[in-house]
Coordinates of C-alpha atoms and ligand atoms in Angstrom, one line a residue:
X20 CA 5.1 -29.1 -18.8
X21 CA 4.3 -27.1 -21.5
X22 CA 6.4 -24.1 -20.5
X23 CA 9.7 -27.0 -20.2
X24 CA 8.8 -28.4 -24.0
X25 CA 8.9 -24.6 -25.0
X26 CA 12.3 -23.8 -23.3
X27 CA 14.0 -26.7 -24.9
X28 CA 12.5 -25.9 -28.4
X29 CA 13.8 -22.0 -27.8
X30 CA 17.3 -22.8 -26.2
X31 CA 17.9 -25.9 -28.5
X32 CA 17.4 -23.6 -31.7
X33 CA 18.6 -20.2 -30.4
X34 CA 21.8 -20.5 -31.5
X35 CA 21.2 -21.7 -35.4
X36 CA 18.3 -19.3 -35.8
X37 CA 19.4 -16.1 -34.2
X38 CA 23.2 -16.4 -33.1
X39 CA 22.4 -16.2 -30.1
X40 CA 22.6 -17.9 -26.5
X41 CA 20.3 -17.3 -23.3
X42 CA 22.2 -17.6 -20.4
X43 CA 19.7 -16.6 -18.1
X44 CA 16.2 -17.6 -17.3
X45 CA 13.8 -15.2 -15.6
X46 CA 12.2 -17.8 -12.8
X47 CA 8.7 -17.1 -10.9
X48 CA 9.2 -19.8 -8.9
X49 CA 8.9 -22.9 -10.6
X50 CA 12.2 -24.6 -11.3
X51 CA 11.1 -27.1 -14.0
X52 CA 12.4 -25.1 -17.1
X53 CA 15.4 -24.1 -15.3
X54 CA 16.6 -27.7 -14.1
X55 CA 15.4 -29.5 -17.4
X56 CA 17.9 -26.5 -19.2
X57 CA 20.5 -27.2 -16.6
X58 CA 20.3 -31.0 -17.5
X59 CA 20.4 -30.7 -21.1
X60 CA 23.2 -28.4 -21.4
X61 CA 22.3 -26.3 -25.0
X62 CA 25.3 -25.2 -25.1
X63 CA 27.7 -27.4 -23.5
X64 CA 29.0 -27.8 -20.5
X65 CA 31.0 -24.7 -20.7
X66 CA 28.4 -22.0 -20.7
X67 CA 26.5 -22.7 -17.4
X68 CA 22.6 -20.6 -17.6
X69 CA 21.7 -19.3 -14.2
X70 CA 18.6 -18.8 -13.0
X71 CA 17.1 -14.8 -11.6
X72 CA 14.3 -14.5 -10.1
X73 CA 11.3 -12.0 -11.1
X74 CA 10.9 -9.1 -8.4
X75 CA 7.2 -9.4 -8.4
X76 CA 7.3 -13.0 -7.4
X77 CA 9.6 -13.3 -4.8
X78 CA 7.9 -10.0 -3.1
X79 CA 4.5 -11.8 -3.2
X80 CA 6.6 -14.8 -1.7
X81 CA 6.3 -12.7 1.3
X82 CA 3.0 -11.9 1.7
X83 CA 1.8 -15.5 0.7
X84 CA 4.6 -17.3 3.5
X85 CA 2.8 -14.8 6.5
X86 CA -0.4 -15.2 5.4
X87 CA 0.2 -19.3 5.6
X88 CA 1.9 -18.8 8.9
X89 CA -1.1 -17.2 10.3
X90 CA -3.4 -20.0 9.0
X91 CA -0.7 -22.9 10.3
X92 CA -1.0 -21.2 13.5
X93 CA -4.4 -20.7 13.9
X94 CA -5.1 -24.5 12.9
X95 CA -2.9 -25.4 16.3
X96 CA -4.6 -22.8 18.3
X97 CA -2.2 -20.1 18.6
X98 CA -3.2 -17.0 16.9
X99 CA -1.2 -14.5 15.8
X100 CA -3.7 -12.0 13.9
X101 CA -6.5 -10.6 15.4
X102 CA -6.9 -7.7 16.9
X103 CA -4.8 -5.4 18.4
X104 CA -2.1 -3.4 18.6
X105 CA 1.7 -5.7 17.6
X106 CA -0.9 -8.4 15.8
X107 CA -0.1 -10.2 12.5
X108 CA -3.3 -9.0 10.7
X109 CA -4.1 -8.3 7.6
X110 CA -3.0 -5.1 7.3
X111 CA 0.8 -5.6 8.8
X112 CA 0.8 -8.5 6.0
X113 CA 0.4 -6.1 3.5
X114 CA 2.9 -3.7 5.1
X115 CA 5.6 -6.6 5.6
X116 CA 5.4 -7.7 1.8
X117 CA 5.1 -3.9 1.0
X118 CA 8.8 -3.3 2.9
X119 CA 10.1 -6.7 1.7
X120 CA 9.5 -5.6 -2.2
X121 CA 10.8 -2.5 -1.4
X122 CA 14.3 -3.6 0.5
X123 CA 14.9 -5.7 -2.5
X124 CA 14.1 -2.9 -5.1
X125 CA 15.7 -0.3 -3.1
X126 CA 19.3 -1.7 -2.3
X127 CA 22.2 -2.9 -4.9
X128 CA 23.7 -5.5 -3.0
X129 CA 22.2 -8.6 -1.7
X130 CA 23.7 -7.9 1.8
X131 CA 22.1 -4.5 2.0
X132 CA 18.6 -5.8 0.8
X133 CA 18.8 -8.6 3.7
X134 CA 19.8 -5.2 6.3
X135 CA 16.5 -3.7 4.8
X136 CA 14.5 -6.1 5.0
X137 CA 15.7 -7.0 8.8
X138 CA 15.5 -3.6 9.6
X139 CA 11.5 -3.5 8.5
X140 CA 11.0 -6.5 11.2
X141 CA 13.0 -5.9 14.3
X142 CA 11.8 -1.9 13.2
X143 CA 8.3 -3.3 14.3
X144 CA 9.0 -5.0 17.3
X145 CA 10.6 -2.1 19.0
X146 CA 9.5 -0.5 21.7
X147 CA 10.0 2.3 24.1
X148 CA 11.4 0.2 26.8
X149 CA 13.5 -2.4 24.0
X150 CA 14.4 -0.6 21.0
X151 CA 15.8 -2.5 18.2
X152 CA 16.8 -0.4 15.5
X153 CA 20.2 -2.5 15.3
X154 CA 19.6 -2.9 11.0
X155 CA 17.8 0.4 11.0
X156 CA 20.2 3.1 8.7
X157 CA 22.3 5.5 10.7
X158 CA 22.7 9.2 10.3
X159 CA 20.5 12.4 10.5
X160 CA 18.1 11.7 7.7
X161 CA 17.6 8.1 8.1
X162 CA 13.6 7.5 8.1
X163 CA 13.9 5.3 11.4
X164 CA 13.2 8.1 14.2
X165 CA 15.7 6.2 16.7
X166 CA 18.4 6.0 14.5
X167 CA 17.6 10.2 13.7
X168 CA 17.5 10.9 16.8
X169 CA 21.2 9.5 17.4
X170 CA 22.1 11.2 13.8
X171 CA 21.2 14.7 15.3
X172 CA 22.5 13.8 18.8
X173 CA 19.3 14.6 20.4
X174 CA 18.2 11.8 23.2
X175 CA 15.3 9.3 21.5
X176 CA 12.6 8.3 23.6
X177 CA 8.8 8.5 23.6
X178 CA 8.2 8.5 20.0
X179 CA 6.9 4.8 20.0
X180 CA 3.7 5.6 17.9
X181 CA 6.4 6.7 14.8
X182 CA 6.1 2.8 14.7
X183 CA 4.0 2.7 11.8
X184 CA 3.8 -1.3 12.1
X185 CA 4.4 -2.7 15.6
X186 CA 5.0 -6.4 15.8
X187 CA 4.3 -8.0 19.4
X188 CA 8.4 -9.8 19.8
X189 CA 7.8 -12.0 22.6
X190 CA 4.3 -13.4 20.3
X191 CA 5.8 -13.1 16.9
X192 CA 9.6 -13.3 16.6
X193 CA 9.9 -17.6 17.5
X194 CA 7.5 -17.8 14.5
X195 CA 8.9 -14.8 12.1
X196 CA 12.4 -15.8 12.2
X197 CA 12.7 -19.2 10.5
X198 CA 10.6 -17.2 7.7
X199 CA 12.5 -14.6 7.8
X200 CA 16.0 -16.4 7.5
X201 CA 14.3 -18.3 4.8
X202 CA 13.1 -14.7 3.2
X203 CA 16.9 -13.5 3.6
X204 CA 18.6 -16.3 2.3
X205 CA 21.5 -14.4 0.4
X206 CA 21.2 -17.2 -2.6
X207 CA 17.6 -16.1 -3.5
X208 CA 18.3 -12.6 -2.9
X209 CA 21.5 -12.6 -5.1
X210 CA 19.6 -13.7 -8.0
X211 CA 17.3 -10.3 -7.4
X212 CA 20.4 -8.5 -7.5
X213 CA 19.9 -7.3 -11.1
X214 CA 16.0 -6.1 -10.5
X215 CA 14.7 -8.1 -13.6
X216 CA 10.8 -9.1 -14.0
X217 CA 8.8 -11.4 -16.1
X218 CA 6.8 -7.9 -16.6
X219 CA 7.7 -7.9 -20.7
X220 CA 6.9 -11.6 -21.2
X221 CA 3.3 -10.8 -19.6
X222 CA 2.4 -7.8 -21.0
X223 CA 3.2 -9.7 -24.6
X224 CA 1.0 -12.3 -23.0
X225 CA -1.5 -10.4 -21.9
X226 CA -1.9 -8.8 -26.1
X227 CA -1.8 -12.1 -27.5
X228 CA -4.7 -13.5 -25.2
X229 CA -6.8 -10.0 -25.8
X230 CA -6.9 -11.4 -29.8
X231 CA -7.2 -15.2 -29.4
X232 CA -8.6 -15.8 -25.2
X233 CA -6.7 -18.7 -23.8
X234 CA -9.7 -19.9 -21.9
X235 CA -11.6 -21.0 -25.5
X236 CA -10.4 -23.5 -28.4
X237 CA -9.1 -21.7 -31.6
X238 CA -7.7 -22.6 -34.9
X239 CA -4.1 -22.9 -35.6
X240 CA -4.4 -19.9 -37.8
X241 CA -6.2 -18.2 -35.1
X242 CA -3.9 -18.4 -33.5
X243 CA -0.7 -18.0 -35.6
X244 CA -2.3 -14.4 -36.2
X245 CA -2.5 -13.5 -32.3
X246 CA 1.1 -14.1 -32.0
X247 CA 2.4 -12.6 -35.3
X248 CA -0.1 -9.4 -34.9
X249 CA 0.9 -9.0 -30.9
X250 CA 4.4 -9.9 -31.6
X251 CA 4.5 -7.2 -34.7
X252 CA 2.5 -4.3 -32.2
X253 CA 4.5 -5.0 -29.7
X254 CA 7.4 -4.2 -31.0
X255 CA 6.9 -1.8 -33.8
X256 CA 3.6 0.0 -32.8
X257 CA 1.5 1.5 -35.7
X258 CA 3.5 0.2 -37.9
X259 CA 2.5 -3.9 -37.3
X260 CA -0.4 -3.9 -40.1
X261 CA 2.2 -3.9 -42.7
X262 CA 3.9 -6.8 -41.1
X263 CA 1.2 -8.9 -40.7
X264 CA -0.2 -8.3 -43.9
X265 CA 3.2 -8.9 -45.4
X266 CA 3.9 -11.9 -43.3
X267 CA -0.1 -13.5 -43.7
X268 CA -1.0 -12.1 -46.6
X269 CA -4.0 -10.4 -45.0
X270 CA -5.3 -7.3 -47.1
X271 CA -4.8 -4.6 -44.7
X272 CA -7.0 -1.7 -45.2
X273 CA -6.6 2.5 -44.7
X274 CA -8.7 2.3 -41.7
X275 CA -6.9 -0.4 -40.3
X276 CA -3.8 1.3 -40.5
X277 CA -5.3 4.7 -38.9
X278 CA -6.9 2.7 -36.3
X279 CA -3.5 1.7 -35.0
X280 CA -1.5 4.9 -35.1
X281 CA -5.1 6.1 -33.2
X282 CA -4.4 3.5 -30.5
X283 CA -0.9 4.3 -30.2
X284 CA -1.1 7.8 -29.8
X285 CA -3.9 7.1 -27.6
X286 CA -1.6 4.5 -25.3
X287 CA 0.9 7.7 -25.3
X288 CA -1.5 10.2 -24.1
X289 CA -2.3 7.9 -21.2
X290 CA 1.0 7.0 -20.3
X291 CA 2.2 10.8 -19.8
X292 CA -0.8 11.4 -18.0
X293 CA -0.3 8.4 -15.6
X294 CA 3.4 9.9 -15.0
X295 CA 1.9 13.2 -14.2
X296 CA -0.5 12.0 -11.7
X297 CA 2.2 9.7 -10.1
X298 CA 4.3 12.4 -10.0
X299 CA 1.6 14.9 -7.9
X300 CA 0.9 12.4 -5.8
X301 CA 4.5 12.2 -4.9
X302 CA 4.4 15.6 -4.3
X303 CA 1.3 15.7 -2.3
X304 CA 2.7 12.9 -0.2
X305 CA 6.2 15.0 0.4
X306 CA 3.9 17.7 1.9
X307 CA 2.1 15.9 3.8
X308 CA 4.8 14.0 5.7
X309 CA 6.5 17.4 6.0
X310 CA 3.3 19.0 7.6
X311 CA 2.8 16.3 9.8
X312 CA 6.6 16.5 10.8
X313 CA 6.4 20.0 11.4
X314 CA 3.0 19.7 14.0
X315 CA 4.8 16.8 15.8
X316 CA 7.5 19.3 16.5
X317 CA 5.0 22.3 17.0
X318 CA 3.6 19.5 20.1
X319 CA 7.1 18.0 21.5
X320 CA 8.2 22.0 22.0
X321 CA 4.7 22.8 23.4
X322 CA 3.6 25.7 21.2
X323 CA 3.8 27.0 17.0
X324 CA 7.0 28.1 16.5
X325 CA 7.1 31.5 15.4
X326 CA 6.0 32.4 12.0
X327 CA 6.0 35.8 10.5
X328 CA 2.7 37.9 11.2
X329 CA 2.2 35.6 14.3
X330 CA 3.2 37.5 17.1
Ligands
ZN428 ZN1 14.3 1.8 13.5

């Protein structure tokens, strides 16, 4: 309710105060702010706003529709988790949402994401004797073995255990594919299409609630300093204590001010050291799938292959 009243206050006033008109609204799901916008009309009836939705939502979307399709499931007595191999458990939940987030981040089009995100389920429910790489991506390099194999015109067969997360078909698929068509509905994933998240609006968030908690009472001016000191860091770094004191006529001190540009060079360190370790544990992951490639090959051709000082 709240988050409606606020959207009508920002939209009804955007245009006087700041010359400017919002013609799309990041959703997480909840339609209210979007349909109450769309039934006002700010700005007439000739500039439509769409809604997009936030990446991290709908790929939890995933992950929360399996996990409730286990538990319907299991209330009628058919389970589909459990143990082993081609279950729904726990872990190919994670693994689904995990591809699901990652067809939609990975690919442009809305077409291509729904191909990716197919090819992650019907990936899983092949087998040796019924392969169904059919949305798999062709061509020598493509990461689906099958469709490698083809790509380098070598015959594919036996390699069953490169299915990293098998899905039983003849358990799964009645249940998986009304979720699935719901999951690949081209109308939610066209409004992915332009890879936005609510990521900026929470982090803000997330500094004004570290100065005044929303889970405790606080006075308005409390409160008018969270948001005026968050919104003034947040956008101009070290340099906020001026603003604040200029806009709240707080005395702001020396140490004040060298506390911040402490913090900021601080947040900077960190954040080039979190890119370096992200970036060696790319690299250590590269290695490892090519090491591991390179003993499966070792095995399928029965022996090392020759390496110099071997032999
Ligand atoms: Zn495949």
């Amino acid at each position: 309710m709240m988050e409606v009243e606020a959207a009508v206050e920002l939209w009804g006033r955007s245009v006087a105060r700041n010359k400017l008109r919002y013609t799309v609204v990041v959703s997480d799901g909840d339609s209210k702010a979007f349909n109450k916008l769309s039934q006002i009309q700010p700005y007439g009836p000739d500039v439509p706003i769409d809604k997009e939705d936030c990446l991290n939502h709908v790929g939890k979307r995933c992950g929360t529709a399996l996990r409730n399709l286990v538990a319907d499931c299991s209330k009628k007595g058919v389970t589909l988790g459990g143990r082993g191999r081609g279950r729904l458990t726990a872990d190919a939940v994670r693994k689904l949402q995990i591809y699901y987030s990652r067809a939609i981040r990975q690919n442009k089009t809305a077409e291509d994401m729904k191909r990716a995100i197919l090819a992650s389920l019907f990936h899983g429910y092949s087998t040796d004797n019924m392969p169904q790489h059919q949305y798999c991506p062709p061509g020598p390099d493509s990461r689906c073995f099958f469709k490698r194999s083809i790509g380098n015109h070598l015959y594919p067969t036996g390699r069953i255990k490169w299915v990293y997360t098998p899905l039983d078909f003849d358990l799964l698929h009645k249940h998986l594919e009304p979720l699935y068509q719901r999951l690949t509905n081209l109308d939610l994933l066209w409004r992915c299409e332009r890879k936005v998240t609510q990521n900026p609006s929470e982090s803000f968030h997330h500094s004004v609630w570290s100065r005044c908690s929303k889970k405790n009472l606080h006075s308005l001016k409390r409160v008018h300093f969270a948001v005026i000191s968050a919104a003034a860091e947040y956008n101009r770094g070290p340099a906020a204590a001026s603003t604040v004191k200029n806009v709240l006529g707080f005395q702001v001190g020396e140490d004040a001010s060298r506390l911040g540009h402490a913090r900021m060079q601080k947040r900077v360190e960190r954040s080039i050291l979190q890119q370096q370790q992200k970036q060696n544990r790319r690299r250590a992951k590269r290695a490892e799938a090519k090491e591991k490639a390179r003993k499966e090959k070792e095995a399928e051709e029965g022996g090392p292959a020759y390496q110099a000082g071997m032999f």
